[in-house]
Amino acid sequence: MEGIKASPGVAIGKALIKKEEKVDVKNTKIDDIQNEIKKLKDAREESKKQIQKLYDHALENIGKEEAQIFEAHMMIIDDPEFFGQVEQKIKDESVNAAWALKTVRDTFVTMFENMENEYMRERASDLKDVSGRIIKLLLGIKITDFSKLDEEVIVIAKDLTPSDTAQMDKEKVIGFVTEVGGKTSHSAIMARTLEIPAVVGVKELLSTVKNGDLVVFDGEEGEVYINPEESVVKKYEKKMKEYEEFTKKLEELKGKESMSKDGVKVELAANIGTPKDVDGILRNDGEGIGLYRTEFLYMDRDKLPTEDEQFKAYKEVLERMENKPVVIRTLDIGGDKELSYLDLPEEMNPFLGYRAIRLCLDKVEIFKTQLRALLRASIYGNIKIMFPMISSIEELRQAKKILEEVKKELINEEIKFDKDLEVGMMIEIPAAAILSDQFAKEVDFFSIGTNDLIQYTTAVDRMNQNISNLYNQFHPALLRLIKTVIDNGHKEGIWVGMCGEVAGDPKLIPVLLGMGLDEFSMSPISILKARWIISKLSKKEMEKKVDEILNLPTATDVENYIDEFIN
Ligand code: PEP
Ligand code: MG
């Protein structure tokens, strides 16, 4: 079966299917009311323990923001109003606890779902989650628990939610395959952060695979085999060995410079979503942070993060990175990332809509709070502030003007900050790429966001699976735009980086080196391999190859050229 490569590594193991179990709750009359109420209490206690475990695991292994989902769940279990009504129903109607819980839940869910407030609608899904867990406990239905596995498995699922990935035990979950999702979807980015091999977007996966089936795949290929012949298993066992040996060899590159064969140095940095992700950078010897996606600080919670909360997160990252460059991007919400509590209107084209810098320039208070937190944190390390989704010079000037206002406020309040910090912008909209000669005069650096630049250049929604074959990083139009941006940046003497997924693509790293990219920012797991690739290449030779590549007409020609003449 064919899917989208999401996270590197070879996996061979038994399938464990994450089922969306159908739960059939029946209405039965009971005699012993007190006993039924006790059963409900016990089930609440047990589910509390389960959720506490999920919370601890998420906090330890992923991050505070992800863990907060479970705090919300915990609050529901302790809600006296809700469970008071459930108990009352058991008493009044002599019905079983599961039925009482289900009916009370349905009333609340309907009420929440009909509310105008997006936040309350979100609470409906939390309530469904928690009640579902308790009902399953009452009925003795087993929940797939990824944190308590006896043997190694490959998780097979339609999609994986943050709660699923949060609890994954890396020792036992040796890979995962999903039916939906693309290379830049939540589950794919999470797989790379957790360093678990994965393939996503495999059509008809769940109707093909059964529990216990032998699953074999290479996260760098995208092909998934179900119960393959012995020869295929042998082939992948060999690949796995090679992969492990190669990974060991890459370890030797820790502490080394990232330099081409002919002595050109580049910076290999990492993308992170939460302070916790710094662990992965330190483990993989990243030289900095090229993109800190701050929106995760704002997500999975019920109100905006305060200035102090943000300050703490930024300070922690800066301190742990010990003066290495840290590019922090201001809020990039909208598109595929929603904030329920802002109650933003639904849009026809969210990716072309009210998002990122557009929202920040409109809701200036939100923007200013973040800028204050960033400036205050700036004295703890080497911070660089970056604005997302800039499409015009006016927007950039407006954002910089607000930053200057905030600086003045801090000066008046005698609060210290780094007065020389660099301010840059993402190049992820074609208009910005085309006009990069002008933009380069007004910023200290560019970082090319290929995830969006591909979607906007080729008019292909990055989340739409039906057209994922059109979302292509080898598209000659994209490569020409990247070259233009790098050249225009260099003409004005500024550095140019890239933080879209293309920066870590083994086939395109040589091309980007040849184009003169200064900084490559990627998932931490890709860093050592990128260092190895760069050490094998001569920049001079790559420059010549780039000239030829930029004259090719199709994405297939580009990929074939790279396969034949570079890799
Ligand atoms: C990008 O668009 O390439 C990018 C890095 O930003 P995000 O994936 O967060 O939109
Ligand atoms: Mg983007």
XYZ file of C-alpha atoms and ligand atoms in Angstrom:
578
model
C 0.000 0.000 0.000
C 1.251 3.446 -0.857
C 1.359 6.320 1.618
C 3.194 9.546 2.352
C 6.573 9.280 4.039
C 6.278 10.990 7.395
C 9.112 10.008 9.720
C 12.322 8.099 8.917
C 13.246 4.605 10.071
C 12.331 1.011 9.227
C 9.616 -0.777 11.189
C 8.730 -4.480 11.173
C 6.092 -5.613 13.617
C 2.576 -6.664 14.496
C -0.333 -4.377 13.756
C -2.312 -2.933 16.635
C -5.430 -1.265 15.323
C -6.716 1.775 17.108
C -10.406 1.097 16.986
C -13.163 3.600 17.164
C -15.221 1.139 19.233
C -18.969 1.313 18.886
C -20.401 1.362 22.369
C -23.936 0.081 22.760
C -25.419 1.348 26.028
C -28.645 -0.389 27.114
C -31.262 0.823 29.567
C -31.610 -1.792 32.338
C -33.571 -1.542 35.550
C -31.519 -2.129 38.697
C -32.512 -3.038 42.269
C -29.466 -2.031 44.273
C -29.262 1.721 43.721
C -26.425 2.318 46.199
C -24.329 -0.339 44.520
C -24.907 1.299 41.117
C -23.812 4.661 42.487
C -20.712 3.030 43.934
C -19.933 1.489 40.534
C -20.104 4.958 39.009
C -17.789 6.368 41.683
C -15.278 3.563 41.146
C -15.329 4.092 37.395
C -14.754 7.817 37.903
C -11.820 7.088 40.196
C -10.324 4.626 37.739
C -10.680 6.975 34.781
C -9.080 9.704 36.857
C -6.076 7.477 37.376
C -5.911 6.775 33.642
C -6.076 10.457 32.787
C -3.497 11.376 35.424
C -1.153 8.877 33.780
C -1.797 10.391 30.367
C -1.124 13.825 31.817
C 2.166 12.782 33.438
C 3.280 10.975 30.325
C 2.461 13.941 28.096
C 4.172 16.380 30.437
C 7.284 14.235 30.648
C 7.515 13.290 27.006
C 5.846 15.993 24.941
C 5.069 19.253 26.619
C 2.972 21.323 28.891
C 0.520 22.476 26.255
C -0.312 18.922 25.168
C -0.689 17.898 28.810
C -3.252 20.623 29.427
C -5.861 18.721 27.417
C -5.910 16.182 30.229
C -6.249 18.826 32.897
C -9.497 19.833 31.234
C -10.601 16.184 31.259
C -9.786 15.879 34.934
C -11.947 18.889 35.735
C -14.945 17.244 34.085
C -14.557 14.104 36.201
C -14.675 16.283 39.317
C -17.694 18.283 38.171
C -20.348 17.963 40.932
C -23.132 19.530 38.843
C -22.794 17.026 36.018
C -22.319 13.903 38.124
C -24.963 15.066 40.603
C -27.460 14.868 37.779
C -26.247 11.414 36.764
C -26.661 10.086 40.330
C -30.072 11.690 40.591
C -31.137 9.893 37.437
C -29.977 6.530 38.820
C -31.999 7.150 41.985
C -35.114 8.574 40.325
C -35.434 6.025 37.557
C -33.597 2.965 38.991
C -31.500 2.750 35.829
C -27.970 1.463 35.335
C -25.095 3.953 35.710
C -23.929 3.722 32.080
C -27.399 4.586 30.804
C -27.823 7.453 33.258
C -24.429 8.848 32.315
C -25.148 8.516 28.625
C -28.501 10.327 28.780
C -27.247 13.173 30.985
C -24.195 13.508 28.767
C -26.348 13.676 25.630
C -28.399 16.512 27.123
C -25.277 18.506 28.033
C -23.565 17.816 24.702
C -26.616 18.971 22.741
C -26.780 22.096 24.871
C -23.055 22.865 24.418
C -23.100 22.127 20.721
C -25.909 24.581 20.147
C -24.087 27.418 21.824
C -22.682 30.288 19.812
C -19.443 30.191 21.728
C -16.807 28.043 20.002
C -15.168 27.378 23.368
C -18.316 25.756 24.739
C -18.634 23.676 21.587
C -15.092 22.427 22.225
C -16.111 21.462 25.777
C -18.746 19.212 24.223
C -16.019 17.110 22.660
C -14.106 16.934 25.965
C -17.286 15.836 27.714
C -17.869 13.141 25.096
C -14.289 11.935 25.530
C -14.453 11.689 29.292
C -17.943 10.151 29.490
C -16.954 7.677 26.785
C -14.010 6.608 28.911
C -16.183 6.106 32.024
C -18.934 4.301 30.100
C -16.377 1.903 28.652
C -15.069 1.207 32.148
C -18.628 0.572 33.393
C -19.296 -1.820 30.536
C -15.895 -3.496 30.761
C -14.869 -2.443 27.235
C -11.116 -2.281 26.783
C -9.624 0.971 25.519
C -6.537 0.757 23.350
C -3.938 2.018 25.747
C -0.714 2.848 23.948
C 1.173 3.431 27.160
C 0.595 -0.057 28.580
C 1.713 -2.449 25.867
C 3.298 -5.837 26.510
C 4.938 -6.211 23.148
C 6.259 -4.107 20.317
C 3.550 -2.975 17.921
C 2.946 -0.846 14.875
C -0.094 1.309 15.546
C -2.609 1.422 12.706
C -5.196 4.206 12.888
C -7.469 6.400 10.870
C -5.735 9.391 12.416
C -3.922 9.997 15.664
C -4.994 12.733 18.024
C -2.662 14.610 20.363
C -3.993 12.377 23.175
C -2.920 9.279 21.263
C 0.568 10.470 20.421
C 0.971 11.922 23.916
C 0.743 8.528 25.559
C 2.824 6.523 23.111
C 5.534 4.491 24.758
C 8.479 4.774 22.364
C 9.888 1.458 23.565
C 6.744 -0.390 22.483
C 5.295 1.620 19.626
C 7.924 0.983 16.979
C 6.025 2.681 14.185
C 2.690 3.997 13.080
C 0.651 4.176 9.913
C -2.443 6.327 9.434
C -5.146 6.575 6.821
C -5.377 10.373 6.781
C -2.808 13.145 7.037
C -0.016 14.614 4.958
C 3.678 15.302 5.449
C 2.972 18.481 7.376
C -0.018 17.179 9.377
C -0.010 17.061 13.155
C 0.574 13.308 13.354
C 3.505 13.441 10.905
C 5.259 16.290 12.707
C 4.638 14.506 16.011
C 6.140 11.250 14.692
C 9.328 13.072 13.767
C 9.458 14.813 17.145
C 9.035 11.479 18.932
C 11.509 9.884 16.485
C 9.100 7.051 15.612
C 9.082 5.773 11.991
C 5.767 6.603 10.292
C 3.832 6.631 7.047
C 0.596 8.634 6.773
C -2.201 9.061 4.251
C -2.538 5.369 3.285
C -5.890 5.000 1.532
C -8.167 2.123 2.641
C -5.734 1.203 5.398
C -8.328 0.200 7.977
C -10.338 -1.963 5.632
C -7.185 -3.889 4.714
C -5.219 -4.430 7.928
C -6.270 -6.707 10.811
C -4.937 -6.846 14.353
C -1.798 -8.966 14.512
C -0.993 -8.693 10.793
C 2.679 -8.351 10.026
C 3.389 -4.792 8.896
C 6.622 -3.740 7.237
C 7.597 -0.267 6.079
C 10.358 2.272 5.668
C 9.327 5.780 6.743
C 11.566 7.229 4.076
C 9.892 5.279 1.259
C 6.166 5.466 1.953
C 5.403 1.885 0.815
C 3.621 -0.222 3.475
C 3.554 -4.042 3.200
C 0.913 -6.153 4.958
C 1.827 -9.818 5.580
C 4.496 -9.716 2.875
C 6.481 -12.678 1.574
C 9.539 -13.817 3.469
C 11.834 -12.211 0.892
C 10.345 -8.772 1.541
C 10.739 -9.190 5.303
C 14.376 -10.237 4.759
C 14.963 -7.209 2.563
C 13.601 -4.829 5.190
C 15.429 -6.561 8.034
C 18.591 -5.847 6.076
C 17.501 -2.239 5.543
C 16.760 -1.877 9.237
C 20.245 -3.113 10.099
C 21.769 -0.712 7.608
C 19.640 2.081 9.003
C 20.780 1.306 12.543
C 24.424 1.160 11.467
C 24.032 4.410 9.568
C 22.416 6.054 12.597
C 25.362 4.914 14.707
C 27.755 6.356 12.152
C 25.872 9.653 12.269
C 26.536 9.793 16.018
C 30.172 10.425 15.164
C 29.148 13.717 13.563
C 27.991 15.130 16.896
C 30.091 18.121 17.856
C 31.410 18.525 14.316
C 30.848 21.553 12.108
C 28.341 21.441 9.260
C 30.662 22.002 6.345
C 30.764 21.028 2.691
C 33.694 19.154 1.151
C 35.045 22.441 -0.182
C 34.865 24.180 3.182
C 31.594 26.115 3.055
C 29.919 26.279 6.455
C 26.147 26.297 6.954
C 23.959 26.312 10.064
C 21.787 23.282 10.798
C 19.004 24.354 13.133
C 15.779 22.796 14.364
C 12.043 23.494 14.352
C 10.222 23.221 17.661
C 6.673 23.627 18.944
C 7.198 23.573 22.722
C 10.096 24.149 25.151
C 10.166 20.382 25.728
C 11.277 19.847 22.117
C 14.656 21.360 23.009
C 15.561 17.875 24.315
C 15.551 16.577 20.747
C 17.801 19.419 19.563
C 20.373 18.771 22.271
C 20.258 15.032 21.568
C 20.805 15.579 17.852
C 23.361 18.378 18.162
C 21.310 21.128 16.514
C 23.143 24.420 16.120
C 20.170 26.610 16.894
C 16.435 26.976 16.509
C 15.322 28.161 13.092
C 11.618 28.146 13.948
C 9.849 28.130 17.292
C 6.140 27.812 16.441
C 4.694 29.804 19.347
C 1.070 29.051 18.452
C 1.181 25.878 20.578
C 1.366 28.150 23.622
C -2.055 29.459 22.622
C -3.698 26.156 21.715
C -5.564 23.530 23.805
C -6.530 25.982 26.492
C -9.468 28.233 27.220
C -7.912 31.693 27.190
C -4.930 33.610 25.855
C -1.602 32.912 27.548
C -0.502 35.804 29.746
C 2.646 37.827 29.169
C 4.312 36.049 32.078
C 3.390 32.569 30.900
C 4.877 33.369 27.511
C 7.941 35.015 29.011
C 8.662 31.855 31.024
C 8.416 29.604 27.958
C 10.660 31.845 25.816
C 13.173 32.288 28.621
C 13.364 28.537 29.195
C 14.087 27.885 25.516
C 16.684 30.665 25.280
C 18.495 29.554 28.418
C 18.577 25.921 27.411
C 19.971 26.864 23.991
C 22.877 28.680 25.674
C 23.347 31.617 23.332
C 22.833 29.641 20.151
C 20.552 31.482 17.708
C 16.836 31.052 18.451
C 14.321 32.312 15.891
C 10.944 32.790 17.548
C 7.998 33.297 15.242
C 5.138 35.490 16.382
C 1.667 33.958 16.553
C 0.671 32.107 13.371
C -2.890 31.086 14.134
C -5.628 30.461 11.588
C -5.524 28.165 8.577
C -5.359 24.656 10.016
C -4.656 25.921 13.544
C -7.706 27.231 15.392
C -8.114 29.091 18.651
C -11.564 28.268 19.947
C -11.674 31.035 22.573
C -11.098 33.851 20.061
C -14.410 32.957 18.489
C -13.276 33.734 14.956
C -15.888 33.449 12.224
C -15.769 30.400 9.995
C -14.186 31.166 6.630
C -14.558 29.809 3.105
C -10.782 29.738 2.604
C -9.038 29.691 5.973
C -5.581 29.416 4.399
C -6.239 32.634 2.486
C -7.990 34.272 5.367
C -7.745 36.037 8.661
C -4.605 34.448 10.076
C -1.107 34.988 11.443
C 0.221 38.539 11.057
C -3.130 39.683 9.622
C -4.829 38.778 12.872
C -2.000 40.231 14.995
C -2.101 43.587 13.187
C -5.839 43.679 13.804
C -5.900 42.454 17.409
C -2.939 44.592 18.414
C -3.237 43.836 22.130
C -2.615 40.127 21.560
C 0.388 41.010 19.405
C 1.802 43.507 21.879
C 1.545 41.064 24.775
C 3.587 38.540 22.828
C 6.165 41.132 21.740
C 6.574 42.315 25.343
C 7.163 38.734 26.484
C 9.675 38.173 23.673
C 11.591 41.372 24.405
C 11.699 40.682 28.129
C 13.030 37.175 27.441
C 15.598 38.479 24.941
C 18.277 39.128 27.578
C 18.490 35.392 28.342
C 19.960 34.295 25.039
C 20.335 34.944 21.338
C 16.792 35.708 20.210
C 15.616 36.664 16.731
C 12.007 37.675 16.158
C 10.256 36.560 12.981
C 6.917 37.594 11.474
C 4.845 34.982 9.586
C 2.646 35.333 6.483
C 3.912 38.717 5.354
C 2.503 39.557 1.927
C 3.215 43.283 1.609
C 5.778 45.863 2.680
C 3.034 47.777 4.493
C 2.339 44.817 6.761
C 6.009 44.413 7.550
C 6.373 48.116 8.356
C 3.280 48.024 10.523
C 4.554 45.000 12.469
C 7.950 46.672 12.947
C 6.264 49.874 14.064
C 4.330 48.032 16.760
C 7.543 46.330 17.861
C 9.179 49.770 18.204
C 6.223 51.004 20.268
C 6.572 48.058 22.618
C 10.316 48.706 22.914
C 9.578 52.317 23.894
C 7.102 51.122 26.537
C 9.753 48.875 28.041
C 12.344 51.640 28.009
C 9.897 53.896 29.851
C 9.298 51.155 32.382
C 13.062 50.627 32.675
C 12.758 46.989 31.670
C 15.857 45.565 30.009
C 15.867 43.900 26.607
C 18.338 43.121 23.833
C 18.463 46.308 21.775
C 20.331 44.680 18.883
C 18.064 41.716 18.329
C 17.525 40.732 14.709
C 14.081 41.026 13.159
C 13.208 38.876 10.182
C 10.297 37.559 8.202
C 9.069 34.343 6.728
C 8.922 34.103 2.973
C 5.954 31.822 2.474
C 3.749 33.807 0.125
C 4.745 34.163 -3.551
C 4.237 37.955 -3.405
C 6.929 38.188 -0.732
C 9.280 35.945 -2.700
C 8.848 37.974 -5.897
C 9.335 41.229 -4.018
C 12.180 39.892 -1.880
C 14.647 42.475 -3.283
C 12.561 45.168 -1.584
C 11.856 43.209 1.602
C 15.584 42.484 2.008
C 16.225 46.191 2.576
C 13.912 46.199 5.620
C 14.739 43.043 7.600
C 17.782 41.307 9.096
C 16.987 37.862 7.698
C 14.602 35.740 5.650
C 13.357 32.277 6.471
C 11.644 30.484 3.612
C 8.516 28.582 4.659
C 8.126 26.013 1.934
C 5.112 24.298 3.518
C 2.999 27.308 2.665
C 5.069 28.562 -0.269
C 4.330 25.308 -2.138
C 0.621 25.540 -1.408
C 0.325 29.179 -2.451
C 2.598 28.905 -5.502
C 0.870 25.870 -6.947
C -2.616 26.584 -5.519
C -2.674 23.198 -3.790
C -4.228 23.056 -0.307
C -1.578 21.411 1.871
C -4.241 19.539 3.874
C -6.290 18.208 0.971
C -5.561 14.545 0.429
C -7.305 14.304 -2.912
C -4.719 16.547 -4.496
C -1.700 15.594 -2.406
C -0.041 14.254 -5.564
C 0.054 17.862 -6.829
C 1.779 19.131 -3.681
C 5.322 18.718 -4.909
C 8.545 20.075 -3.464
C 10.388 19.445 -6.734
C 8.170 21.845 -8.685
C 10.510 23.987 -10.825
C 8.467 27.115 -10.028
C 9.145 26.646 -6.320
C 12.867 26.112 -6.911
C 13.100 29.273 -9.006
C 11.362 31.270 -6.288
C 13.734 29.911 -3.634
C 16.738 30.866 -5.751
C 15.357 34.376 -6.262
C 14.859 34.842 -2.521
C 18.365 33.633 -1.626
C 19.991 35.851 -4.284
C 17.950 38.907 -3.296
C 18.759 38.391 0.378
C 22.465 38.068 -0.321
C 22.513 41.163 -2.527
C 21.393 43.158 0.516
C 23.828 41.352 2.784
C 21.285 39.483 4.922
C 21.279 35.779 5.739
C 18.661 33.458 4.286
C 17.347 30.366 6.026
C 14.581 27.865 5.421
C 12.238 26.367 7.994
C 9.733 24.530 5.799
C 9.970 20.750 5.524
C 12.031 21.048 2.316
C 15.056 22.156 4.396
C 15.397 18.611 5.762
C 14.670 16.795 2.503
C 17.739 14.648 1.737
C 17.228 15.027 -2.019
C 16.909 18.815 -1.920
C 19.626 19.609 0.628
C 22.313 19.438 -2.128
C 20.269 21.795 -4.318
C 19.786 24.274 -1.455
C 23.497 24.123 -0.666
C 24.232 24.933 -4.306
C 21.796 27.845 -4.188
C 23.682 29.292 -1.216
C 21.164 28.776 1.603
C 22.807 29.834 4.889
C 20.613 28.146 7.483
C 18.595 24.901 7.247
C 15.966 24.378 9.935
C 14.325 20.965 10.257
C 13.005 18.288 12.629
C 15.798 17.557 15.113
C 15.892 13.938 13.939
C 17.030 15.025 10.448
C 20.001 17.147 11.550
C 22.842 14.623 11.690
C 21.884 13.112 8.371
C 21.844 16.575 6.809
C 25.314 17.209 8.248
C 26.521 13.963 6.709
C 25.014 14.798 3.293
C 26.576 18.251 3.274
C 29.990 16.889 4.257
C 29.940 14.685 1.136
C 29.198 17.526 -1.290
C 31.159 20.301 -2.909
C 29.262 23.590 -2.951
C 31.024 24.627 -6.178
C 29.835 21.487 -7.968
C 26.321 21.918 -6.638
C 26.202 25.485 -7.970
C 26.702 24.131 -11.493
C 24.024 21.491 -10.978
C 21.595 24.167 -9.771
C 22.048 26.045 -13.067
C 20.932 22.933 -14.912
C 18.105 22.080 -12.530
C 16.605 25.553 -12.840
C 16.206 24.970 -16.568
C 14.202 21.759 -16.244
C 10.500 21.899 -17.138
C 8.851 19.428 -14.724
C 9.022 18.246 -11.124
C 9.672 14.699 -12.356
C 12.631 15.943 -14.403
C 14.008 17.669 -11.324
C 13.657 14.592 -9.133
C 15.121 12.304 -11.795
C 18.042 14.678 -12.310
C 18.792 14.657 -8.575
C 18.521 10.843 -8.409
C 20.834 10.423 -11.351
C 23.464 13.101 -10.866
C 23.544 13.838 -7.173
C 22.320 11.102 -4.830
C 5.915 26.895 6.425
O 4.866 27.371 5.996
O 6.784 26.374 5.700
C 6.200 26.898 7.877
C 7.383 26.554 8.329
O 5.201 27.257 8.721
P 3.963 26.340 9.153
O 4.257 24.937 8.692
O 3.883 26.472 10.625
O 2.846 26.982 8.414
Mg 3.600 28.636 7.240
